[in-house]
CSV table of C-alpha atoms in Angstrom, one decimal:
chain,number,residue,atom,x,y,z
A,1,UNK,CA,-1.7,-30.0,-26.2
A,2,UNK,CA,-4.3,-27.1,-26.8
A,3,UNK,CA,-7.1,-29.8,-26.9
A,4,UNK,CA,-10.4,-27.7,-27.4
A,5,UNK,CA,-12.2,-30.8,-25.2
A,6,UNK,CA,-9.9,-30.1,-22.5
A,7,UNK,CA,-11.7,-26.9,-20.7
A,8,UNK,CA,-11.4,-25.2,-17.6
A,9,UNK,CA,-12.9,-22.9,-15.7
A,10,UNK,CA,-11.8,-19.7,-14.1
A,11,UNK,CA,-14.0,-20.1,-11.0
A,12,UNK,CA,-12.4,-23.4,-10.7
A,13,UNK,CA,-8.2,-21.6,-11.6
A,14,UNK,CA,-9.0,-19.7,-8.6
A,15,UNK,CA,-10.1,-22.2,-5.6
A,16,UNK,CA,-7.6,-22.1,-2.8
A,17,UNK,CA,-6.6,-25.8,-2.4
A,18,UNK,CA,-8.1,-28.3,0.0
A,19,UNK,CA,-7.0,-26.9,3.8
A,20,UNK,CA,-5.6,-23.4,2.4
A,21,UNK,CA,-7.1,-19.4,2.4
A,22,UNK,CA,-6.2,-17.0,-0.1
A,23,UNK,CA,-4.0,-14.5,1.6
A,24,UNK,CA,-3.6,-11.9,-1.3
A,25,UNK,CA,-4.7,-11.7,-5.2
A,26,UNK,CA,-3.7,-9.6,-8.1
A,27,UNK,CA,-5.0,-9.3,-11.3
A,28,UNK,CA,-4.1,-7.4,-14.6
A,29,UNK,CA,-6.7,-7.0,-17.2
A,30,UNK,CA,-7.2,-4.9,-20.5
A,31,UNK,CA,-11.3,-4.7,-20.1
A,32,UNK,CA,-13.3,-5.6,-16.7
A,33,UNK,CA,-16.6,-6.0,-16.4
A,34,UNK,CA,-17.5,-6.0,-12.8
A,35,UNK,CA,-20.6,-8.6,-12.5
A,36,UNK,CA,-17.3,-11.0,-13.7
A,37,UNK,CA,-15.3,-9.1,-10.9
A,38,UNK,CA,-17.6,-11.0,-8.4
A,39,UNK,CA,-16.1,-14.6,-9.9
A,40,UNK,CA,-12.9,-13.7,-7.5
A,41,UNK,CA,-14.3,-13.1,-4.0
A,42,UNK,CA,-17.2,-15.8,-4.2
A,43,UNK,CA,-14.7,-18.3,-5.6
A,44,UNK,CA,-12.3,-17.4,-2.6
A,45,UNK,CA,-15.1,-17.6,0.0
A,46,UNK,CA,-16.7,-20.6,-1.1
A,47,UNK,CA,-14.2,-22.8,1.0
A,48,UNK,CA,-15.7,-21.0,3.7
A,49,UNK,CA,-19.4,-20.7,3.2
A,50,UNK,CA,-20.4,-24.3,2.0
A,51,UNK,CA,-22.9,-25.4,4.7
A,52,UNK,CA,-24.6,-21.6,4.9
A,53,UNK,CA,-27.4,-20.5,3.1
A,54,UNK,CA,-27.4,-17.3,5.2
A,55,UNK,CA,-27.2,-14.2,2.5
A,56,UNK,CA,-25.5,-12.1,5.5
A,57,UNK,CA,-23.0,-14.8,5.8
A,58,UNK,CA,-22.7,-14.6,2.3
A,59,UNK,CA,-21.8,-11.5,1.9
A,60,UNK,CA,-19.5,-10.8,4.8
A,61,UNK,CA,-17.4,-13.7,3.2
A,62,UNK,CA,-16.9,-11.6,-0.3
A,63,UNK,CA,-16.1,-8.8,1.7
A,64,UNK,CA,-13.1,-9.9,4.0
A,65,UNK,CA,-12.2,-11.7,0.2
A,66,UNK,CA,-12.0,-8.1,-1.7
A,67,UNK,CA,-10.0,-6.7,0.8
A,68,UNK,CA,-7.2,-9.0,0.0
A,69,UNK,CA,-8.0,-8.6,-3.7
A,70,UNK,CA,-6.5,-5.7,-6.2
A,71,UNK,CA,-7.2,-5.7,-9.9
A,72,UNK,CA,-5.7,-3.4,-12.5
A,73,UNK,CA,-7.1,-2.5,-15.5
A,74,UNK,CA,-6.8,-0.4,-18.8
A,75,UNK,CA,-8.7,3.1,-17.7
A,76,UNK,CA,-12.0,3.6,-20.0
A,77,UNK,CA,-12.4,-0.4,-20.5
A,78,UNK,CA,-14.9,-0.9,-17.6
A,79,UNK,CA,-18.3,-2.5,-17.9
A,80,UNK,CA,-20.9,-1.3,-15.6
A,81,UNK,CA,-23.8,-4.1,-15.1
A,82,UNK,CA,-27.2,-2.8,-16.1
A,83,UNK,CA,-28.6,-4.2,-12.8
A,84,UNK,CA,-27.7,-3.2,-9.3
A,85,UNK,CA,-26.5,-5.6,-7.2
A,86,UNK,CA,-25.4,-5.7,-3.3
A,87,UNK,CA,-22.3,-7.5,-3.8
A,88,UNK,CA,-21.2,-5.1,-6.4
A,89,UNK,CA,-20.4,-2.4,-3.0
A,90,UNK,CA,-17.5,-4.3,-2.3
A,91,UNK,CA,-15.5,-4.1,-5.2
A,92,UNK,CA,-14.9,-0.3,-5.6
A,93,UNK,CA,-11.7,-0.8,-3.2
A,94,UNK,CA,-10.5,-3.8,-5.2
A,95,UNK,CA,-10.2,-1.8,-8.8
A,96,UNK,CA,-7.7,0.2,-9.8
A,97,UNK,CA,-7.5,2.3,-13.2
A,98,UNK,CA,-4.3,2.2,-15.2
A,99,UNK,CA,-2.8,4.9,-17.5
A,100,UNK,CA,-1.7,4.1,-21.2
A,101,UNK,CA,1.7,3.2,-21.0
A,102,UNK,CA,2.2,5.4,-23.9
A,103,UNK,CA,0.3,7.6,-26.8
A,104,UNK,CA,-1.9,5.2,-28.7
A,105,UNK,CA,-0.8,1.9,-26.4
A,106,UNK,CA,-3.0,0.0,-24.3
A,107,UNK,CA,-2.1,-1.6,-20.4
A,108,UNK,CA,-3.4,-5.2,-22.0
A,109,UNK,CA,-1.8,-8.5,-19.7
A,110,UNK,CA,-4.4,-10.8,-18.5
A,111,UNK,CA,-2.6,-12.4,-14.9
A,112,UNK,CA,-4.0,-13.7,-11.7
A,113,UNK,CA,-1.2,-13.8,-9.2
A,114,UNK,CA,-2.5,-15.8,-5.9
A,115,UNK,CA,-1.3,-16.0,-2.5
A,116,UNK,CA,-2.5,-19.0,-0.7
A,117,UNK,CA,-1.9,-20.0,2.8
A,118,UNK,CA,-2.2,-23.3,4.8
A,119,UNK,CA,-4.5,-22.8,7.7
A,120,UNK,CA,-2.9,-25.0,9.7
A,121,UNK,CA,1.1,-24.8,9.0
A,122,UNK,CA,0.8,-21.7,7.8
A,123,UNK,CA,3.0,-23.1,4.7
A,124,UNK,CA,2.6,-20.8,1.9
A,125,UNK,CA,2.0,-21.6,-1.8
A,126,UNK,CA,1.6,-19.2,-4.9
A,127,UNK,CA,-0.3,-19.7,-8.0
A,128,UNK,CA,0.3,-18.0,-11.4
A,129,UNK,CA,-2.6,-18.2,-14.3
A,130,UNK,CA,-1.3,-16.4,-17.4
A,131,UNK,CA,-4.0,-16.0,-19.7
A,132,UNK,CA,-5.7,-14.8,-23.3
A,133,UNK,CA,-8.8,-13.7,-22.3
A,134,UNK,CA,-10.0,-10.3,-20.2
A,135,UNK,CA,-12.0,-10.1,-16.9
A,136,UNK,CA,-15.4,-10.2,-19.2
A,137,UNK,CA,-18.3,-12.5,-20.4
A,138,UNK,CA,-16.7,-13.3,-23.5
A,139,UNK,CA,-17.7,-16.7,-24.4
A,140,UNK,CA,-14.6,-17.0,-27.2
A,141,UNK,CA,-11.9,-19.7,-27.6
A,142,UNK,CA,-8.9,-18.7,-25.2
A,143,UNK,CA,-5.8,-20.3,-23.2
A,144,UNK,CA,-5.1,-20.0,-19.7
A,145,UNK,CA,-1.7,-21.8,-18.6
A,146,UNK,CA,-1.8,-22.5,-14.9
A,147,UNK,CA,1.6,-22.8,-12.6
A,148,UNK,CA,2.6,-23.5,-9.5
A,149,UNK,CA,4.9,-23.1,-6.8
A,150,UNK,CA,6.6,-22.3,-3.5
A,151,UNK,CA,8.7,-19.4,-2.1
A,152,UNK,CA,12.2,-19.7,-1.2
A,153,UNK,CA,14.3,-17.3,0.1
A,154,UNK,CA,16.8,-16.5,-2.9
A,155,UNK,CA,15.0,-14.3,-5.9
A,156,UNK,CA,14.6,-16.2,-9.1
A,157,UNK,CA,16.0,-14.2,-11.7
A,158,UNK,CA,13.6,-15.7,-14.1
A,159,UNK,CA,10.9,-14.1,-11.9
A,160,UNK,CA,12.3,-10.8,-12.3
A,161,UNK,CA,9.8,-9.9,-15.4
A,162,UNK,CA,6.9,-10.4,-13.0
A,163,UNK,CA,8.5,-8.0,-10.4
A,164,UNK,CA,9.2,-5.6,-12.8
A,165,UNK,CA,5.3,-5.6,-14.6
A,166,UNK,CA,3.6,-5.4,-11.3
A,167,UNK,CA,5.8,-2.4,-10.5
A,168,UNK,CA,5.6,-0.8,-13.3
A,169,UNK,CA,1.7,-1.3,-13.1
A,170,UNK,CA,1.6,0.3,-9.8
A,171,UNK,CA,3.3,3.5,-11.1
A,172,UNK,CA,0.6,4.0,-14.0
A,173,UNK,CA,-2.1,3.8,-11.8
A,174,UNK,CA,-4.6,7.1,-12.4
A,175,UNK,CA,-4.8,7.4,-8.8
A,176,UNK,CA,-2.4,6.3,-5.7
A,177,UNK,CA,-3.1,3.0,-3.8
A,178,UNK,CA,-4.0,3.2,-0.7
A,179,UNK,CA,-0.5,2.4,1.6
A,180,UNK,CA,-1.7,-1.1,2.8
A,181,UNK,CA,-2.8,-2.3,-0.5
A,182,UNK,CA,0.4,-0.9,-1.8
A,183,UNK,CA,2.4,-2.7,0.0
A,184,UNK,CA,0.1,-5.8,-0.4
A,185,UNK,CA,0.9,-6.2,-3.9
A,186,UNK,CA,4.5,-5.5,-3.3
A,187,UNK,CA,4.8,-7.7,-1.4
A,188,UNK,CA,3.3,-10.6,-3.0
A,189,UNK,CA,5.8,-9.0,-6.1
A,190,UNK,CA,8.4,-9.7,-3.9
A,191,UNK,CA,7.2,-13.8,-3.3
A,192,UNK,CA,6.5,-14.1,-6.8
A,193,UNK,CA,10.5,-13.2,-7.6
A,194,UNK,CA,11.2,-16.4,-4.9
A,195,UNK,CA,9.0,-18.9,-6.1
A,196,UNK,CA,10.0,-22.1,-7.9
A,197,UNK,CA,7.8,-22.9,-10.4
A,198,UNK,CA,6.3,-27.0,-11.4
A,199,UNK,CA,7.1,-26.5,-15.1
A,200,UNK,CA,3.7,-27.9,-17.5
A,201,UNK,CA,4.7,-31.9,-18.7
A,202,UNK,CA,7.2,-31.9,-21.8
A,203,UNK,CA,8.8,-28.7,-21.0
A,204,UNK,CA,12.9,-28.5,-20.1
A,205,UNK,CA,12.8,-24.5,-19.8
A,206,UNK,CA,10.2,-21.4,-19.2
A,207,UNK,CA,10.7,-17.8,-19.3
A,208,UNK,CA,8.4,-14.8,-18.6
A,209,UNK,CA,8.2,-11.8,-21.2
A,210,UNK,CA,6.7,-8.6,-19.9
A,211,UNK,CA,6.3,-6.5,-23.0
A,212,UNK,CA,6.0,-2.9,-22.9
A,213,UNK,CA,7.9,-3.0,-19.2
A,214,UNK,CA,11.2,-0.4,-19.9
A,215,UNK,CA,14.7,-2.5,-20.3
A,216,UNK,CA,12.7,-5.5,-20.9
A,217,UNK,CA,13.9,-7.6,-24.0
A,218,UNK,CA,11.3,-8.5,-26.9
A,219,UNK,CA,11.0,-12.6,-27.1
A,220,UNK,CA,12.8,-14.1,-29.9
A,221,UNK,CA,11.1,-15.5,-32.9
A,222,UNK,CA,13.6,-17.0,-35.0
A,223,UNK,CA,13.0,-20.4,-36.7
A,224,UNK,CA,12.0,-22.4,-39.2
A,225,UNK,CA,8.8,-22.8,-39.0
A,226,UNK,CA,5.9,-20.7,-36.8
A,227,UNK,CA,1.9,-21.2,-36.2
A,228,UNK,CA,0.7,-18.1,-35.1
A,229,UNK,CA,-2.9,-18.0,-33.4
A,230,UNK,CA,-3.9,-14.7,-32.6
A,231,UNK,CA,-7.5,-12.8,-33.3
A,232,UNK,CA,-6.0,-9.4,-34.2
A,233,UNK,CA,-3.1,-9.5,-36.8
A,234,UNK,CA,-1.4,-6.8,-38.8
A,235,UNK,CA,1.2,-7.1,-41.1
A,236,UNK,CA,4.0,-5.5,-38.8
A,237,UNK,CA,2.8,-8.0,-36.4
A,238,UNK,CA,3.3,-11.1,-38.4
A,239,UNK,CA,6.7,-9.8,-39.9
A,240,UNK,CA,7.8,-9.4,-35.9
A,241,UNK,CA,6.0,-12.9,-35.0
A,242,UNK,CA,7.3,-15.0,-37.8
A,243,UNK,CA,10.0,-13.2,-39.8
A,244,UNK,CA,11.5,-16.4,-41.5
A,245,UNK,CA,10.0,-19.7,-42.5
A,246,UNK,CA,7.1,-21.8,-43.3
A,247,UNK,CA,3.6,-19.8,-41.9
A,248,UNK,CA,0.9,-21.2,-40.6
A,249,UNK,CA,-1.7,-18.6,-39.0
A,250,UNK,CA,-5.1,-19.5,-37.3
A,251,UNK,CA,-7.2,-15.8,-37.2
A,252,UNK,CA,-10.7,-14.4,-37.1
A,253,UNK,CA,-12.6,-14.3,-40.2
A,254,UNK,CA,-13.0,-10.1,-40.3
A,255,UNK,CA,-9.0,-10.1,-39.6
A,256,UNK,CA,-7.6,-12.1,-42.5
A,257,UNK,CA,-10.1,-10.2,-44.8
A,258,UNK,CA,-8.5,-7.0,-43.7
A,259,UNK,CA,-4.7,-8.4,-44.1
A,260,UNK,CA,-3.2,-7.2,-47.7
A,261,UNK,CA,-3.1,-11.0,-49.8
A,262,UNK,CA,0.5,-10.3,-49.7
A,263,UNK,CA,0.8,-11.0,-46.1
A,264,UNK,CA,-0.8,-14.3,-46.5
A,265,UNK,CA,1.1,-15.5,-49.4
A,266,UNK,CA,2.4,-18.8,-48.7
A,267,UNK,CA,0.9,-19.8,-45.3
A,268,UNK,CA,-1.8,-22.0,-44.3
A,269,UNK,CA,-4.3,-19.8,-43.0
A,270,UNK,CA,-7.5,-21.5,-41.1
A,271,UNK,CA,-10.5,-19.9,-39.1
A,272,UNK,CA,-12.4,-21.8,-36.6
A,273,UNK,CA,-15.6,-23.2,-37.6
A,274,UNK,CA,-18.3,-21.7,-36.9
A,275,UNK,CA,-19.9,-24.7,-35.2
A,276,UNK,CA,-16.8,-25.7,-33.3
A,277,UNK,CA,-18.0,-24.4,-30.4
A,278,UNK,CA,-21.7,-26.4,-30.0
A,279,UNK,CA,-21.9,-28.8,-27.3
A,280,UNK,CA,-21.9,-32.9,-29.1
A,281,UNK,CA,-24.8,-34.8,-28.6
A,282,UNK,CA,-23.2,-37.1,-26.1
A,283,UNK,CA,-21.9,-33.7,-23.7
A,284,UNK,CA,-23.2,-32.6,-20.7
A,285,UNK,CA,-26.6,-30.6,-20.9
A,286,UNK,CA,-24.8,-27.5,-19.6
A,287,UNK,CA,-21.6,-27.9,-21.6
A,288,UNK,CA,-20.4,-24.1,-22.4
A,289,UNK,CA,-21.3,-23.1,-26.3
A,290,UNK,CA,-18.2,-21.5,-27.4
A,291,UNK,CA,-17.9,-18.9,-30.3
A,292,UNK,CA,-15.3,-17.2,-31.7
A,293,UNK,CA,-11.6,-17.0,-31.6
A,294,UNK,CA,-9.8,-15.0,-28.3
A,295,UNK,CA,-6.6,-17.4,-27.9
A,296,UNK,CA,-2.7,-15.9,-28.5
A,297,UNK,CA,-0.6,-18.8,-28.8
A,298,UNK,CA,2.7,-18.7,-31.2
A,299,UNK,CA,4.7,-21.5,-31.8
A,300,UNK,CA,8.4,-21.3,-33.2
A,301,UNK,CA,10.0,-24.5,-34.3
A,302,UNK,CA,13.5,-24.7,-34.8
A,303,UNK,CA,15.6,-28.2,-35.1
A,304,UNK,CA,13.8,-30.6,-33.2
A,305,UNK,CA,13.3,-28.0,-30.9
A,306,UNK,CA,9.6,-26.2,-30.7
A,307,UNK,CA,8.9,-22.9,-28.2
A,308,UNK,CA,5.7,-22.4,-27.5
A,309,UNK,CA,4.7,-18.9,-26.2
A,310,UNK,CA,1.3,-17.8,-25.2
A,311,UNK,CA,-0.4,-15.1,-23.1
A,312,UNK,CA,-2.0,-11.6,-24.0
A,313,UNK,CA,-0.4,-10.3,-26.8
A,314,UNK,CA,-1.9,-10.4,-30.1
A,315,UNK,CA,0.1,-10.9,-33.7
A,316,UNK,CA,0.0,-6.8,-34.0
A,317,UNK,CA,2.4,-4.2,-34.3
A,318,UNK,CA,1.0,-2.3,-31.3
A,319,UNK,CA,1.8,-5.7,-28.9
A,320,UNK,CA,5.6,-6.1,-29.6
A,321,UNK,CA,6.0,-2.3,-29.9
A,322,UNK,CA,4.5,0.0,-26.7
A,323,UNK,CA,1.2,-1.9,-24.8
A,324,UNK,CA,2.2,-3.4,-21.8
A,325,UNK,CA,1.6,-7.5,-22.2
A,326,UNK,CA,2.6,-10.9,-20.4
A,327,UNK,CA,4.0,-14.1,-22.1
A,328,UNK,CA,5.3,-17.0,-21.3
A,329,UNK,CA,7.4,-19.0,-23.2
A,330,UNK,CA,7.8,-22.8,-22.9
A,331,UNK,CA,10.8,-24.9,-24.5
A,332,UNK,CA,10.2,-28.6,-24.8
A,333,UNK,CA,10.3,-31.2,-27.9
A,334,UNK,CA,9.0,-30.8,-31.5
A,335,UNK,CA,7.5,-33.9,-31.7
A,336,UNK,CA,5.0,-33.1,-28.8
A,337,UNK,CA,5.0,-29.5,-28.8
A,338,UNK,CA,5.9,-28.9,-32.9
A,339,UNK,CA,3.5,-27.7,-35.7
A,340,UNK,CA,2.3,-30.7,-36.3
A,341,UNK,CA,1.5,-31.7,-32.8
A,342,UNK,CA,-1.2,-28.7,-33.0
A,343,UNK,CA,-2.1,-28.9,-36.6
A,344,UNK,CA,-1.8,-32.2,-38.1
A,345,UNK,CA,-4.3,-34.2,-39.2
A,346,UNK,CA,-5.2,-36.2,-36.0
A,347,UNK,CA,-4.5,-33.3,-33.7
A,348,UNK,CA,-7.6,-32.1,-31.9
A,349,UNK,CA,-7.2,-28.6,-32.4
A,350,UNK,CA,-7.3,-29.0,-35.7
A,351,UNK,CA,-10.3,-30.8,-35.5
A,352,UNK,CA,-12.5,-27.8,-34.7
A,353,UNK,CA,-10.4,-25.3,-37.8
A,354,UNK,CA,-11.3,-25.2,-41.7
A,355,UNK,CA,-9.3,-23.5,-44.0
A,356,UNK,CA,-9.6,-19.8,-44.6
A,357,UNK,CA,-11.7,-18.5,-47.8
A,358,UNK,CA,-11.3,-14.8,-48.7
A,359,UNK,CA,-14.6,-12.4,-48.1
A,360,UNK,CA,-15.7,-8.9,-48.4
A,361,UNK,CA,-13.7,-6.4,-46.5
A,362,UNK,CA,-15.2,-4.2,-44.4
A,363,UNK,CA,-13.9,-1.0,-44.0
A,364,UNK,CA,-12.8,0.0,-40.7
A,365,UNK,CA,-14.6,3.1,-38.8
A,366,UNK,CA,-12.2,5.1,-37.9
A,367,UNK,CA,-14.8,7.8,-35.6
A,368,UNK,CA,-14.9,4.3,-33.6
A,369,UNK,CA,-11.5,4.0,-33.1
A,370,UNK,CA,-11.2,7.4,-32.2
A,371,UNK,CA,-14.2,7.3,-29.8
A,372,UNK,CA,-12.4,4.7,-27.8
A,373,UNK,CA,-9.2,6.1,-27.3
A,374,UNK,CA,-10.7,9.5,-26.1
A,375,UNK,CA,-12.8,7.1,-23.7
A,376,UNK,CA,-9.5,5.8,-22.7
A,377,UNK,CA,-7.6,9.5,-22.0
A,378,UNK,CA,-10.5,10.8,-20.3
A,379,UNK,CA,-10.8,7.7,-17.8
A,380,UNK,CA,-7.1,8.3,-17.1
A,381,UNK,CA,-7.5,11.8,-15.7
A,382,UNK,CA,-7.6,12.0,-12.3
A,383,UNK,CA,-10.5,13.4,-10.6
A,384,UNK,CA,-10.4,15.2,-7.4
A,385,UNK,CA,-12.8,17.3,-5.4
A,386,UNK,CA,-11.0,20.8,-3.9
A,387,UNK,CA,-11.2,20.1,0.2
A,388,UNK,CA,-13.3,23.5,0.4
A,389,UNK,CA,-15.9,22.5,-2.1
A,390,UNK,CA,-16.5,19.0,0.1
A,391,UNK,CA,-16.5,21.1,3.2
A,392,UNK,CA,-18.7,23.0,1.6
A,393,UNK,CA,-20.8,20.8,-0.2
């Protein structure tokens, strides 16, 4: 479980199956950078556009793609690519700003939700990918857990957490989608409460947690034991993440040095190394160098029992108290999905860790902080034109 040698990639997540088109796509992201945007569409039309070399062909592929595409993200987090590109025309329709959910929170679930249709039945199947990492270049250490499934025709209530976060994402949209992409995505919110989901190998139960979604319960963290991996920690967070037990916390470097010593008193505490991520001498040429640590995975052990919960939110006060996240929670054996299955001494992941040594701590820039959010509140004001001054205009 969590093998670092066991990678995937996203381009590869989102390929339609052999004989099947992508009918509809949603995605939620904290950041987007739009060259990354373009991952979607060309993965989608590939199927399509193997035997062409034809940049027309090409590019009328992405389009039809992005119009069965939408993509919500935090308002003020947007990359713009330094170079122009053609392709880059048809994603303005596709993105959609979102509002803070509150003062000081952040809209901050990372979900693909995929529609995918058999051309020749017309059976339909959907695809989930819940993961820890934005729509960006980031090259970090991060978990994606991929399910799949089929609609039925009796809602799930388990599902009922993914209704609810896509419709609570449309209503914090800056700006009104227009009515057929509306209804697109709810529509495909409405399959996603029918689908039956193949649960990952080892696990007996799985629930969905969408944070920061009103009358939605918190996840439950009691045990006897917890591993917390998470790049951003505070001490509220850890308290809420692990509130009883034996700690063991995998972090970034500049975080732990930034944690009071009292929060870290009594856990095992590791950082990856900063060579982890180097390509061996016996990979592949273009094997992806790695760097850095993007992954939120927490791991409650209680009995011979172990939950395993991972997705978007980080070990903070902010995540379990106001942003808008998405986790999933898997229930399945200690012995394969414990501590020790992640950390012990022959497991992989803790192959690529070393133990954490205390540093100099930086002080934080608050003008930065501030900066950002008015970024943020600014991106989430809607801008419109007066009718007379385009008339005029």
């Amino acid at each position: 479980m969590l093998a670092p040698d066991s990678r995937s990639l996203l381009l590869d997540a989102l390929r339609p199956p052999p004989g099947m088109r992508m009918s509809r796509a949603v995605a939620l992201t904290f950041t987007l950078d739009l060259e990354s945007l373009l991952v979607a569409p060309l993965a989608f039309a590939a199927h399509g556009l193997r035997e062409t070399t034809d940049p027309i062909a090409v590019m009328e592929g992405v389009r039809q793609c992005a119009d069965r595409i939408d993509v919500f993200c935090q308002a003020g987090q947007i990359a713009v690519p330094p170079t122009k590109s053609a392709l880059l025309a048809f994603v303005e329709p596709m993105v959609h700003q979102v509002r803070r959910p509150k003062p000081g929170r952040l809209f901050h679930p990372k979900l693909w939700a995929l529609r995918f249709e058999d051309e020749a039945t017309g059976e339909t199947s959907l695809r989930l990918l819940v993961l820890s990492r934005n729509m960006t270049k980031d090259r970090s250490w991060d978990v994606c857990l991929r399910l799949e499934g089929y609609p039925g025709t009796r809602r799930v209530a388990g599902n009922k957490p993914l209704f609810d976060l896509l419709q609570h994402t449309l209503r914090l949209t800056v700006a009104p989608l227009p009515p057929d992409r509306q209804a697109a995505v709810e529509a495909l919110g409405e399959d996603l409460r029918r689908t039956a989901w193949e649960y990952p190998d080892g696990a007996r139960e799985m629930f969905f947690h969408a944070l920061g979604v009103p009358r939605t319960p918190p996840p439950d963290f009691a045990g006897t034991r917890h591993l917390v991996i998470s790049p951003f920690c505070t001490p509220e967070g850890l308290d809420r993440c692990a509130p009883s037990g034996k700690l063991a916390l995998v972090s970034r470097q500049e975080t732990l040095d930034c944690l009071p010593e009292e929060s870290l008193a009594g856990s095992e505490t590791f950082v990856v190394n900063a060579l982890a991520g180097l390509p061996a001498e016996e990979s592949p040429s273009g094997q992806e160098v790695l760097s850095g640590l993007h992954a939120k995975v927490y791991v409650v052990e209680k009995g011979h029992q172990a939950r395993v919960l991972l997705g978007s939110a980080n070990a903070t006060g902010a995540a379990f108290d106001g942003n808008v996240e998405l986790m999933v929670e898997l229930v399945g054996g200690r012995a394969q999905w414990g501590i020790d299955a992640l950390l012990g001494p022959k497991a992989a992941l803790r192959e690529i860790l070393e133990p954490y040594e205390r540093q100099n701590v930086a002080e934080p820039d608050p003008e930065a902080d501030r900066l950002r959010n008015l970024v943020r509140d600014l991106a989430a004001i809607p801008m419109l034109v007066p009718r007379h001054a385009a008339l005029n205009g």
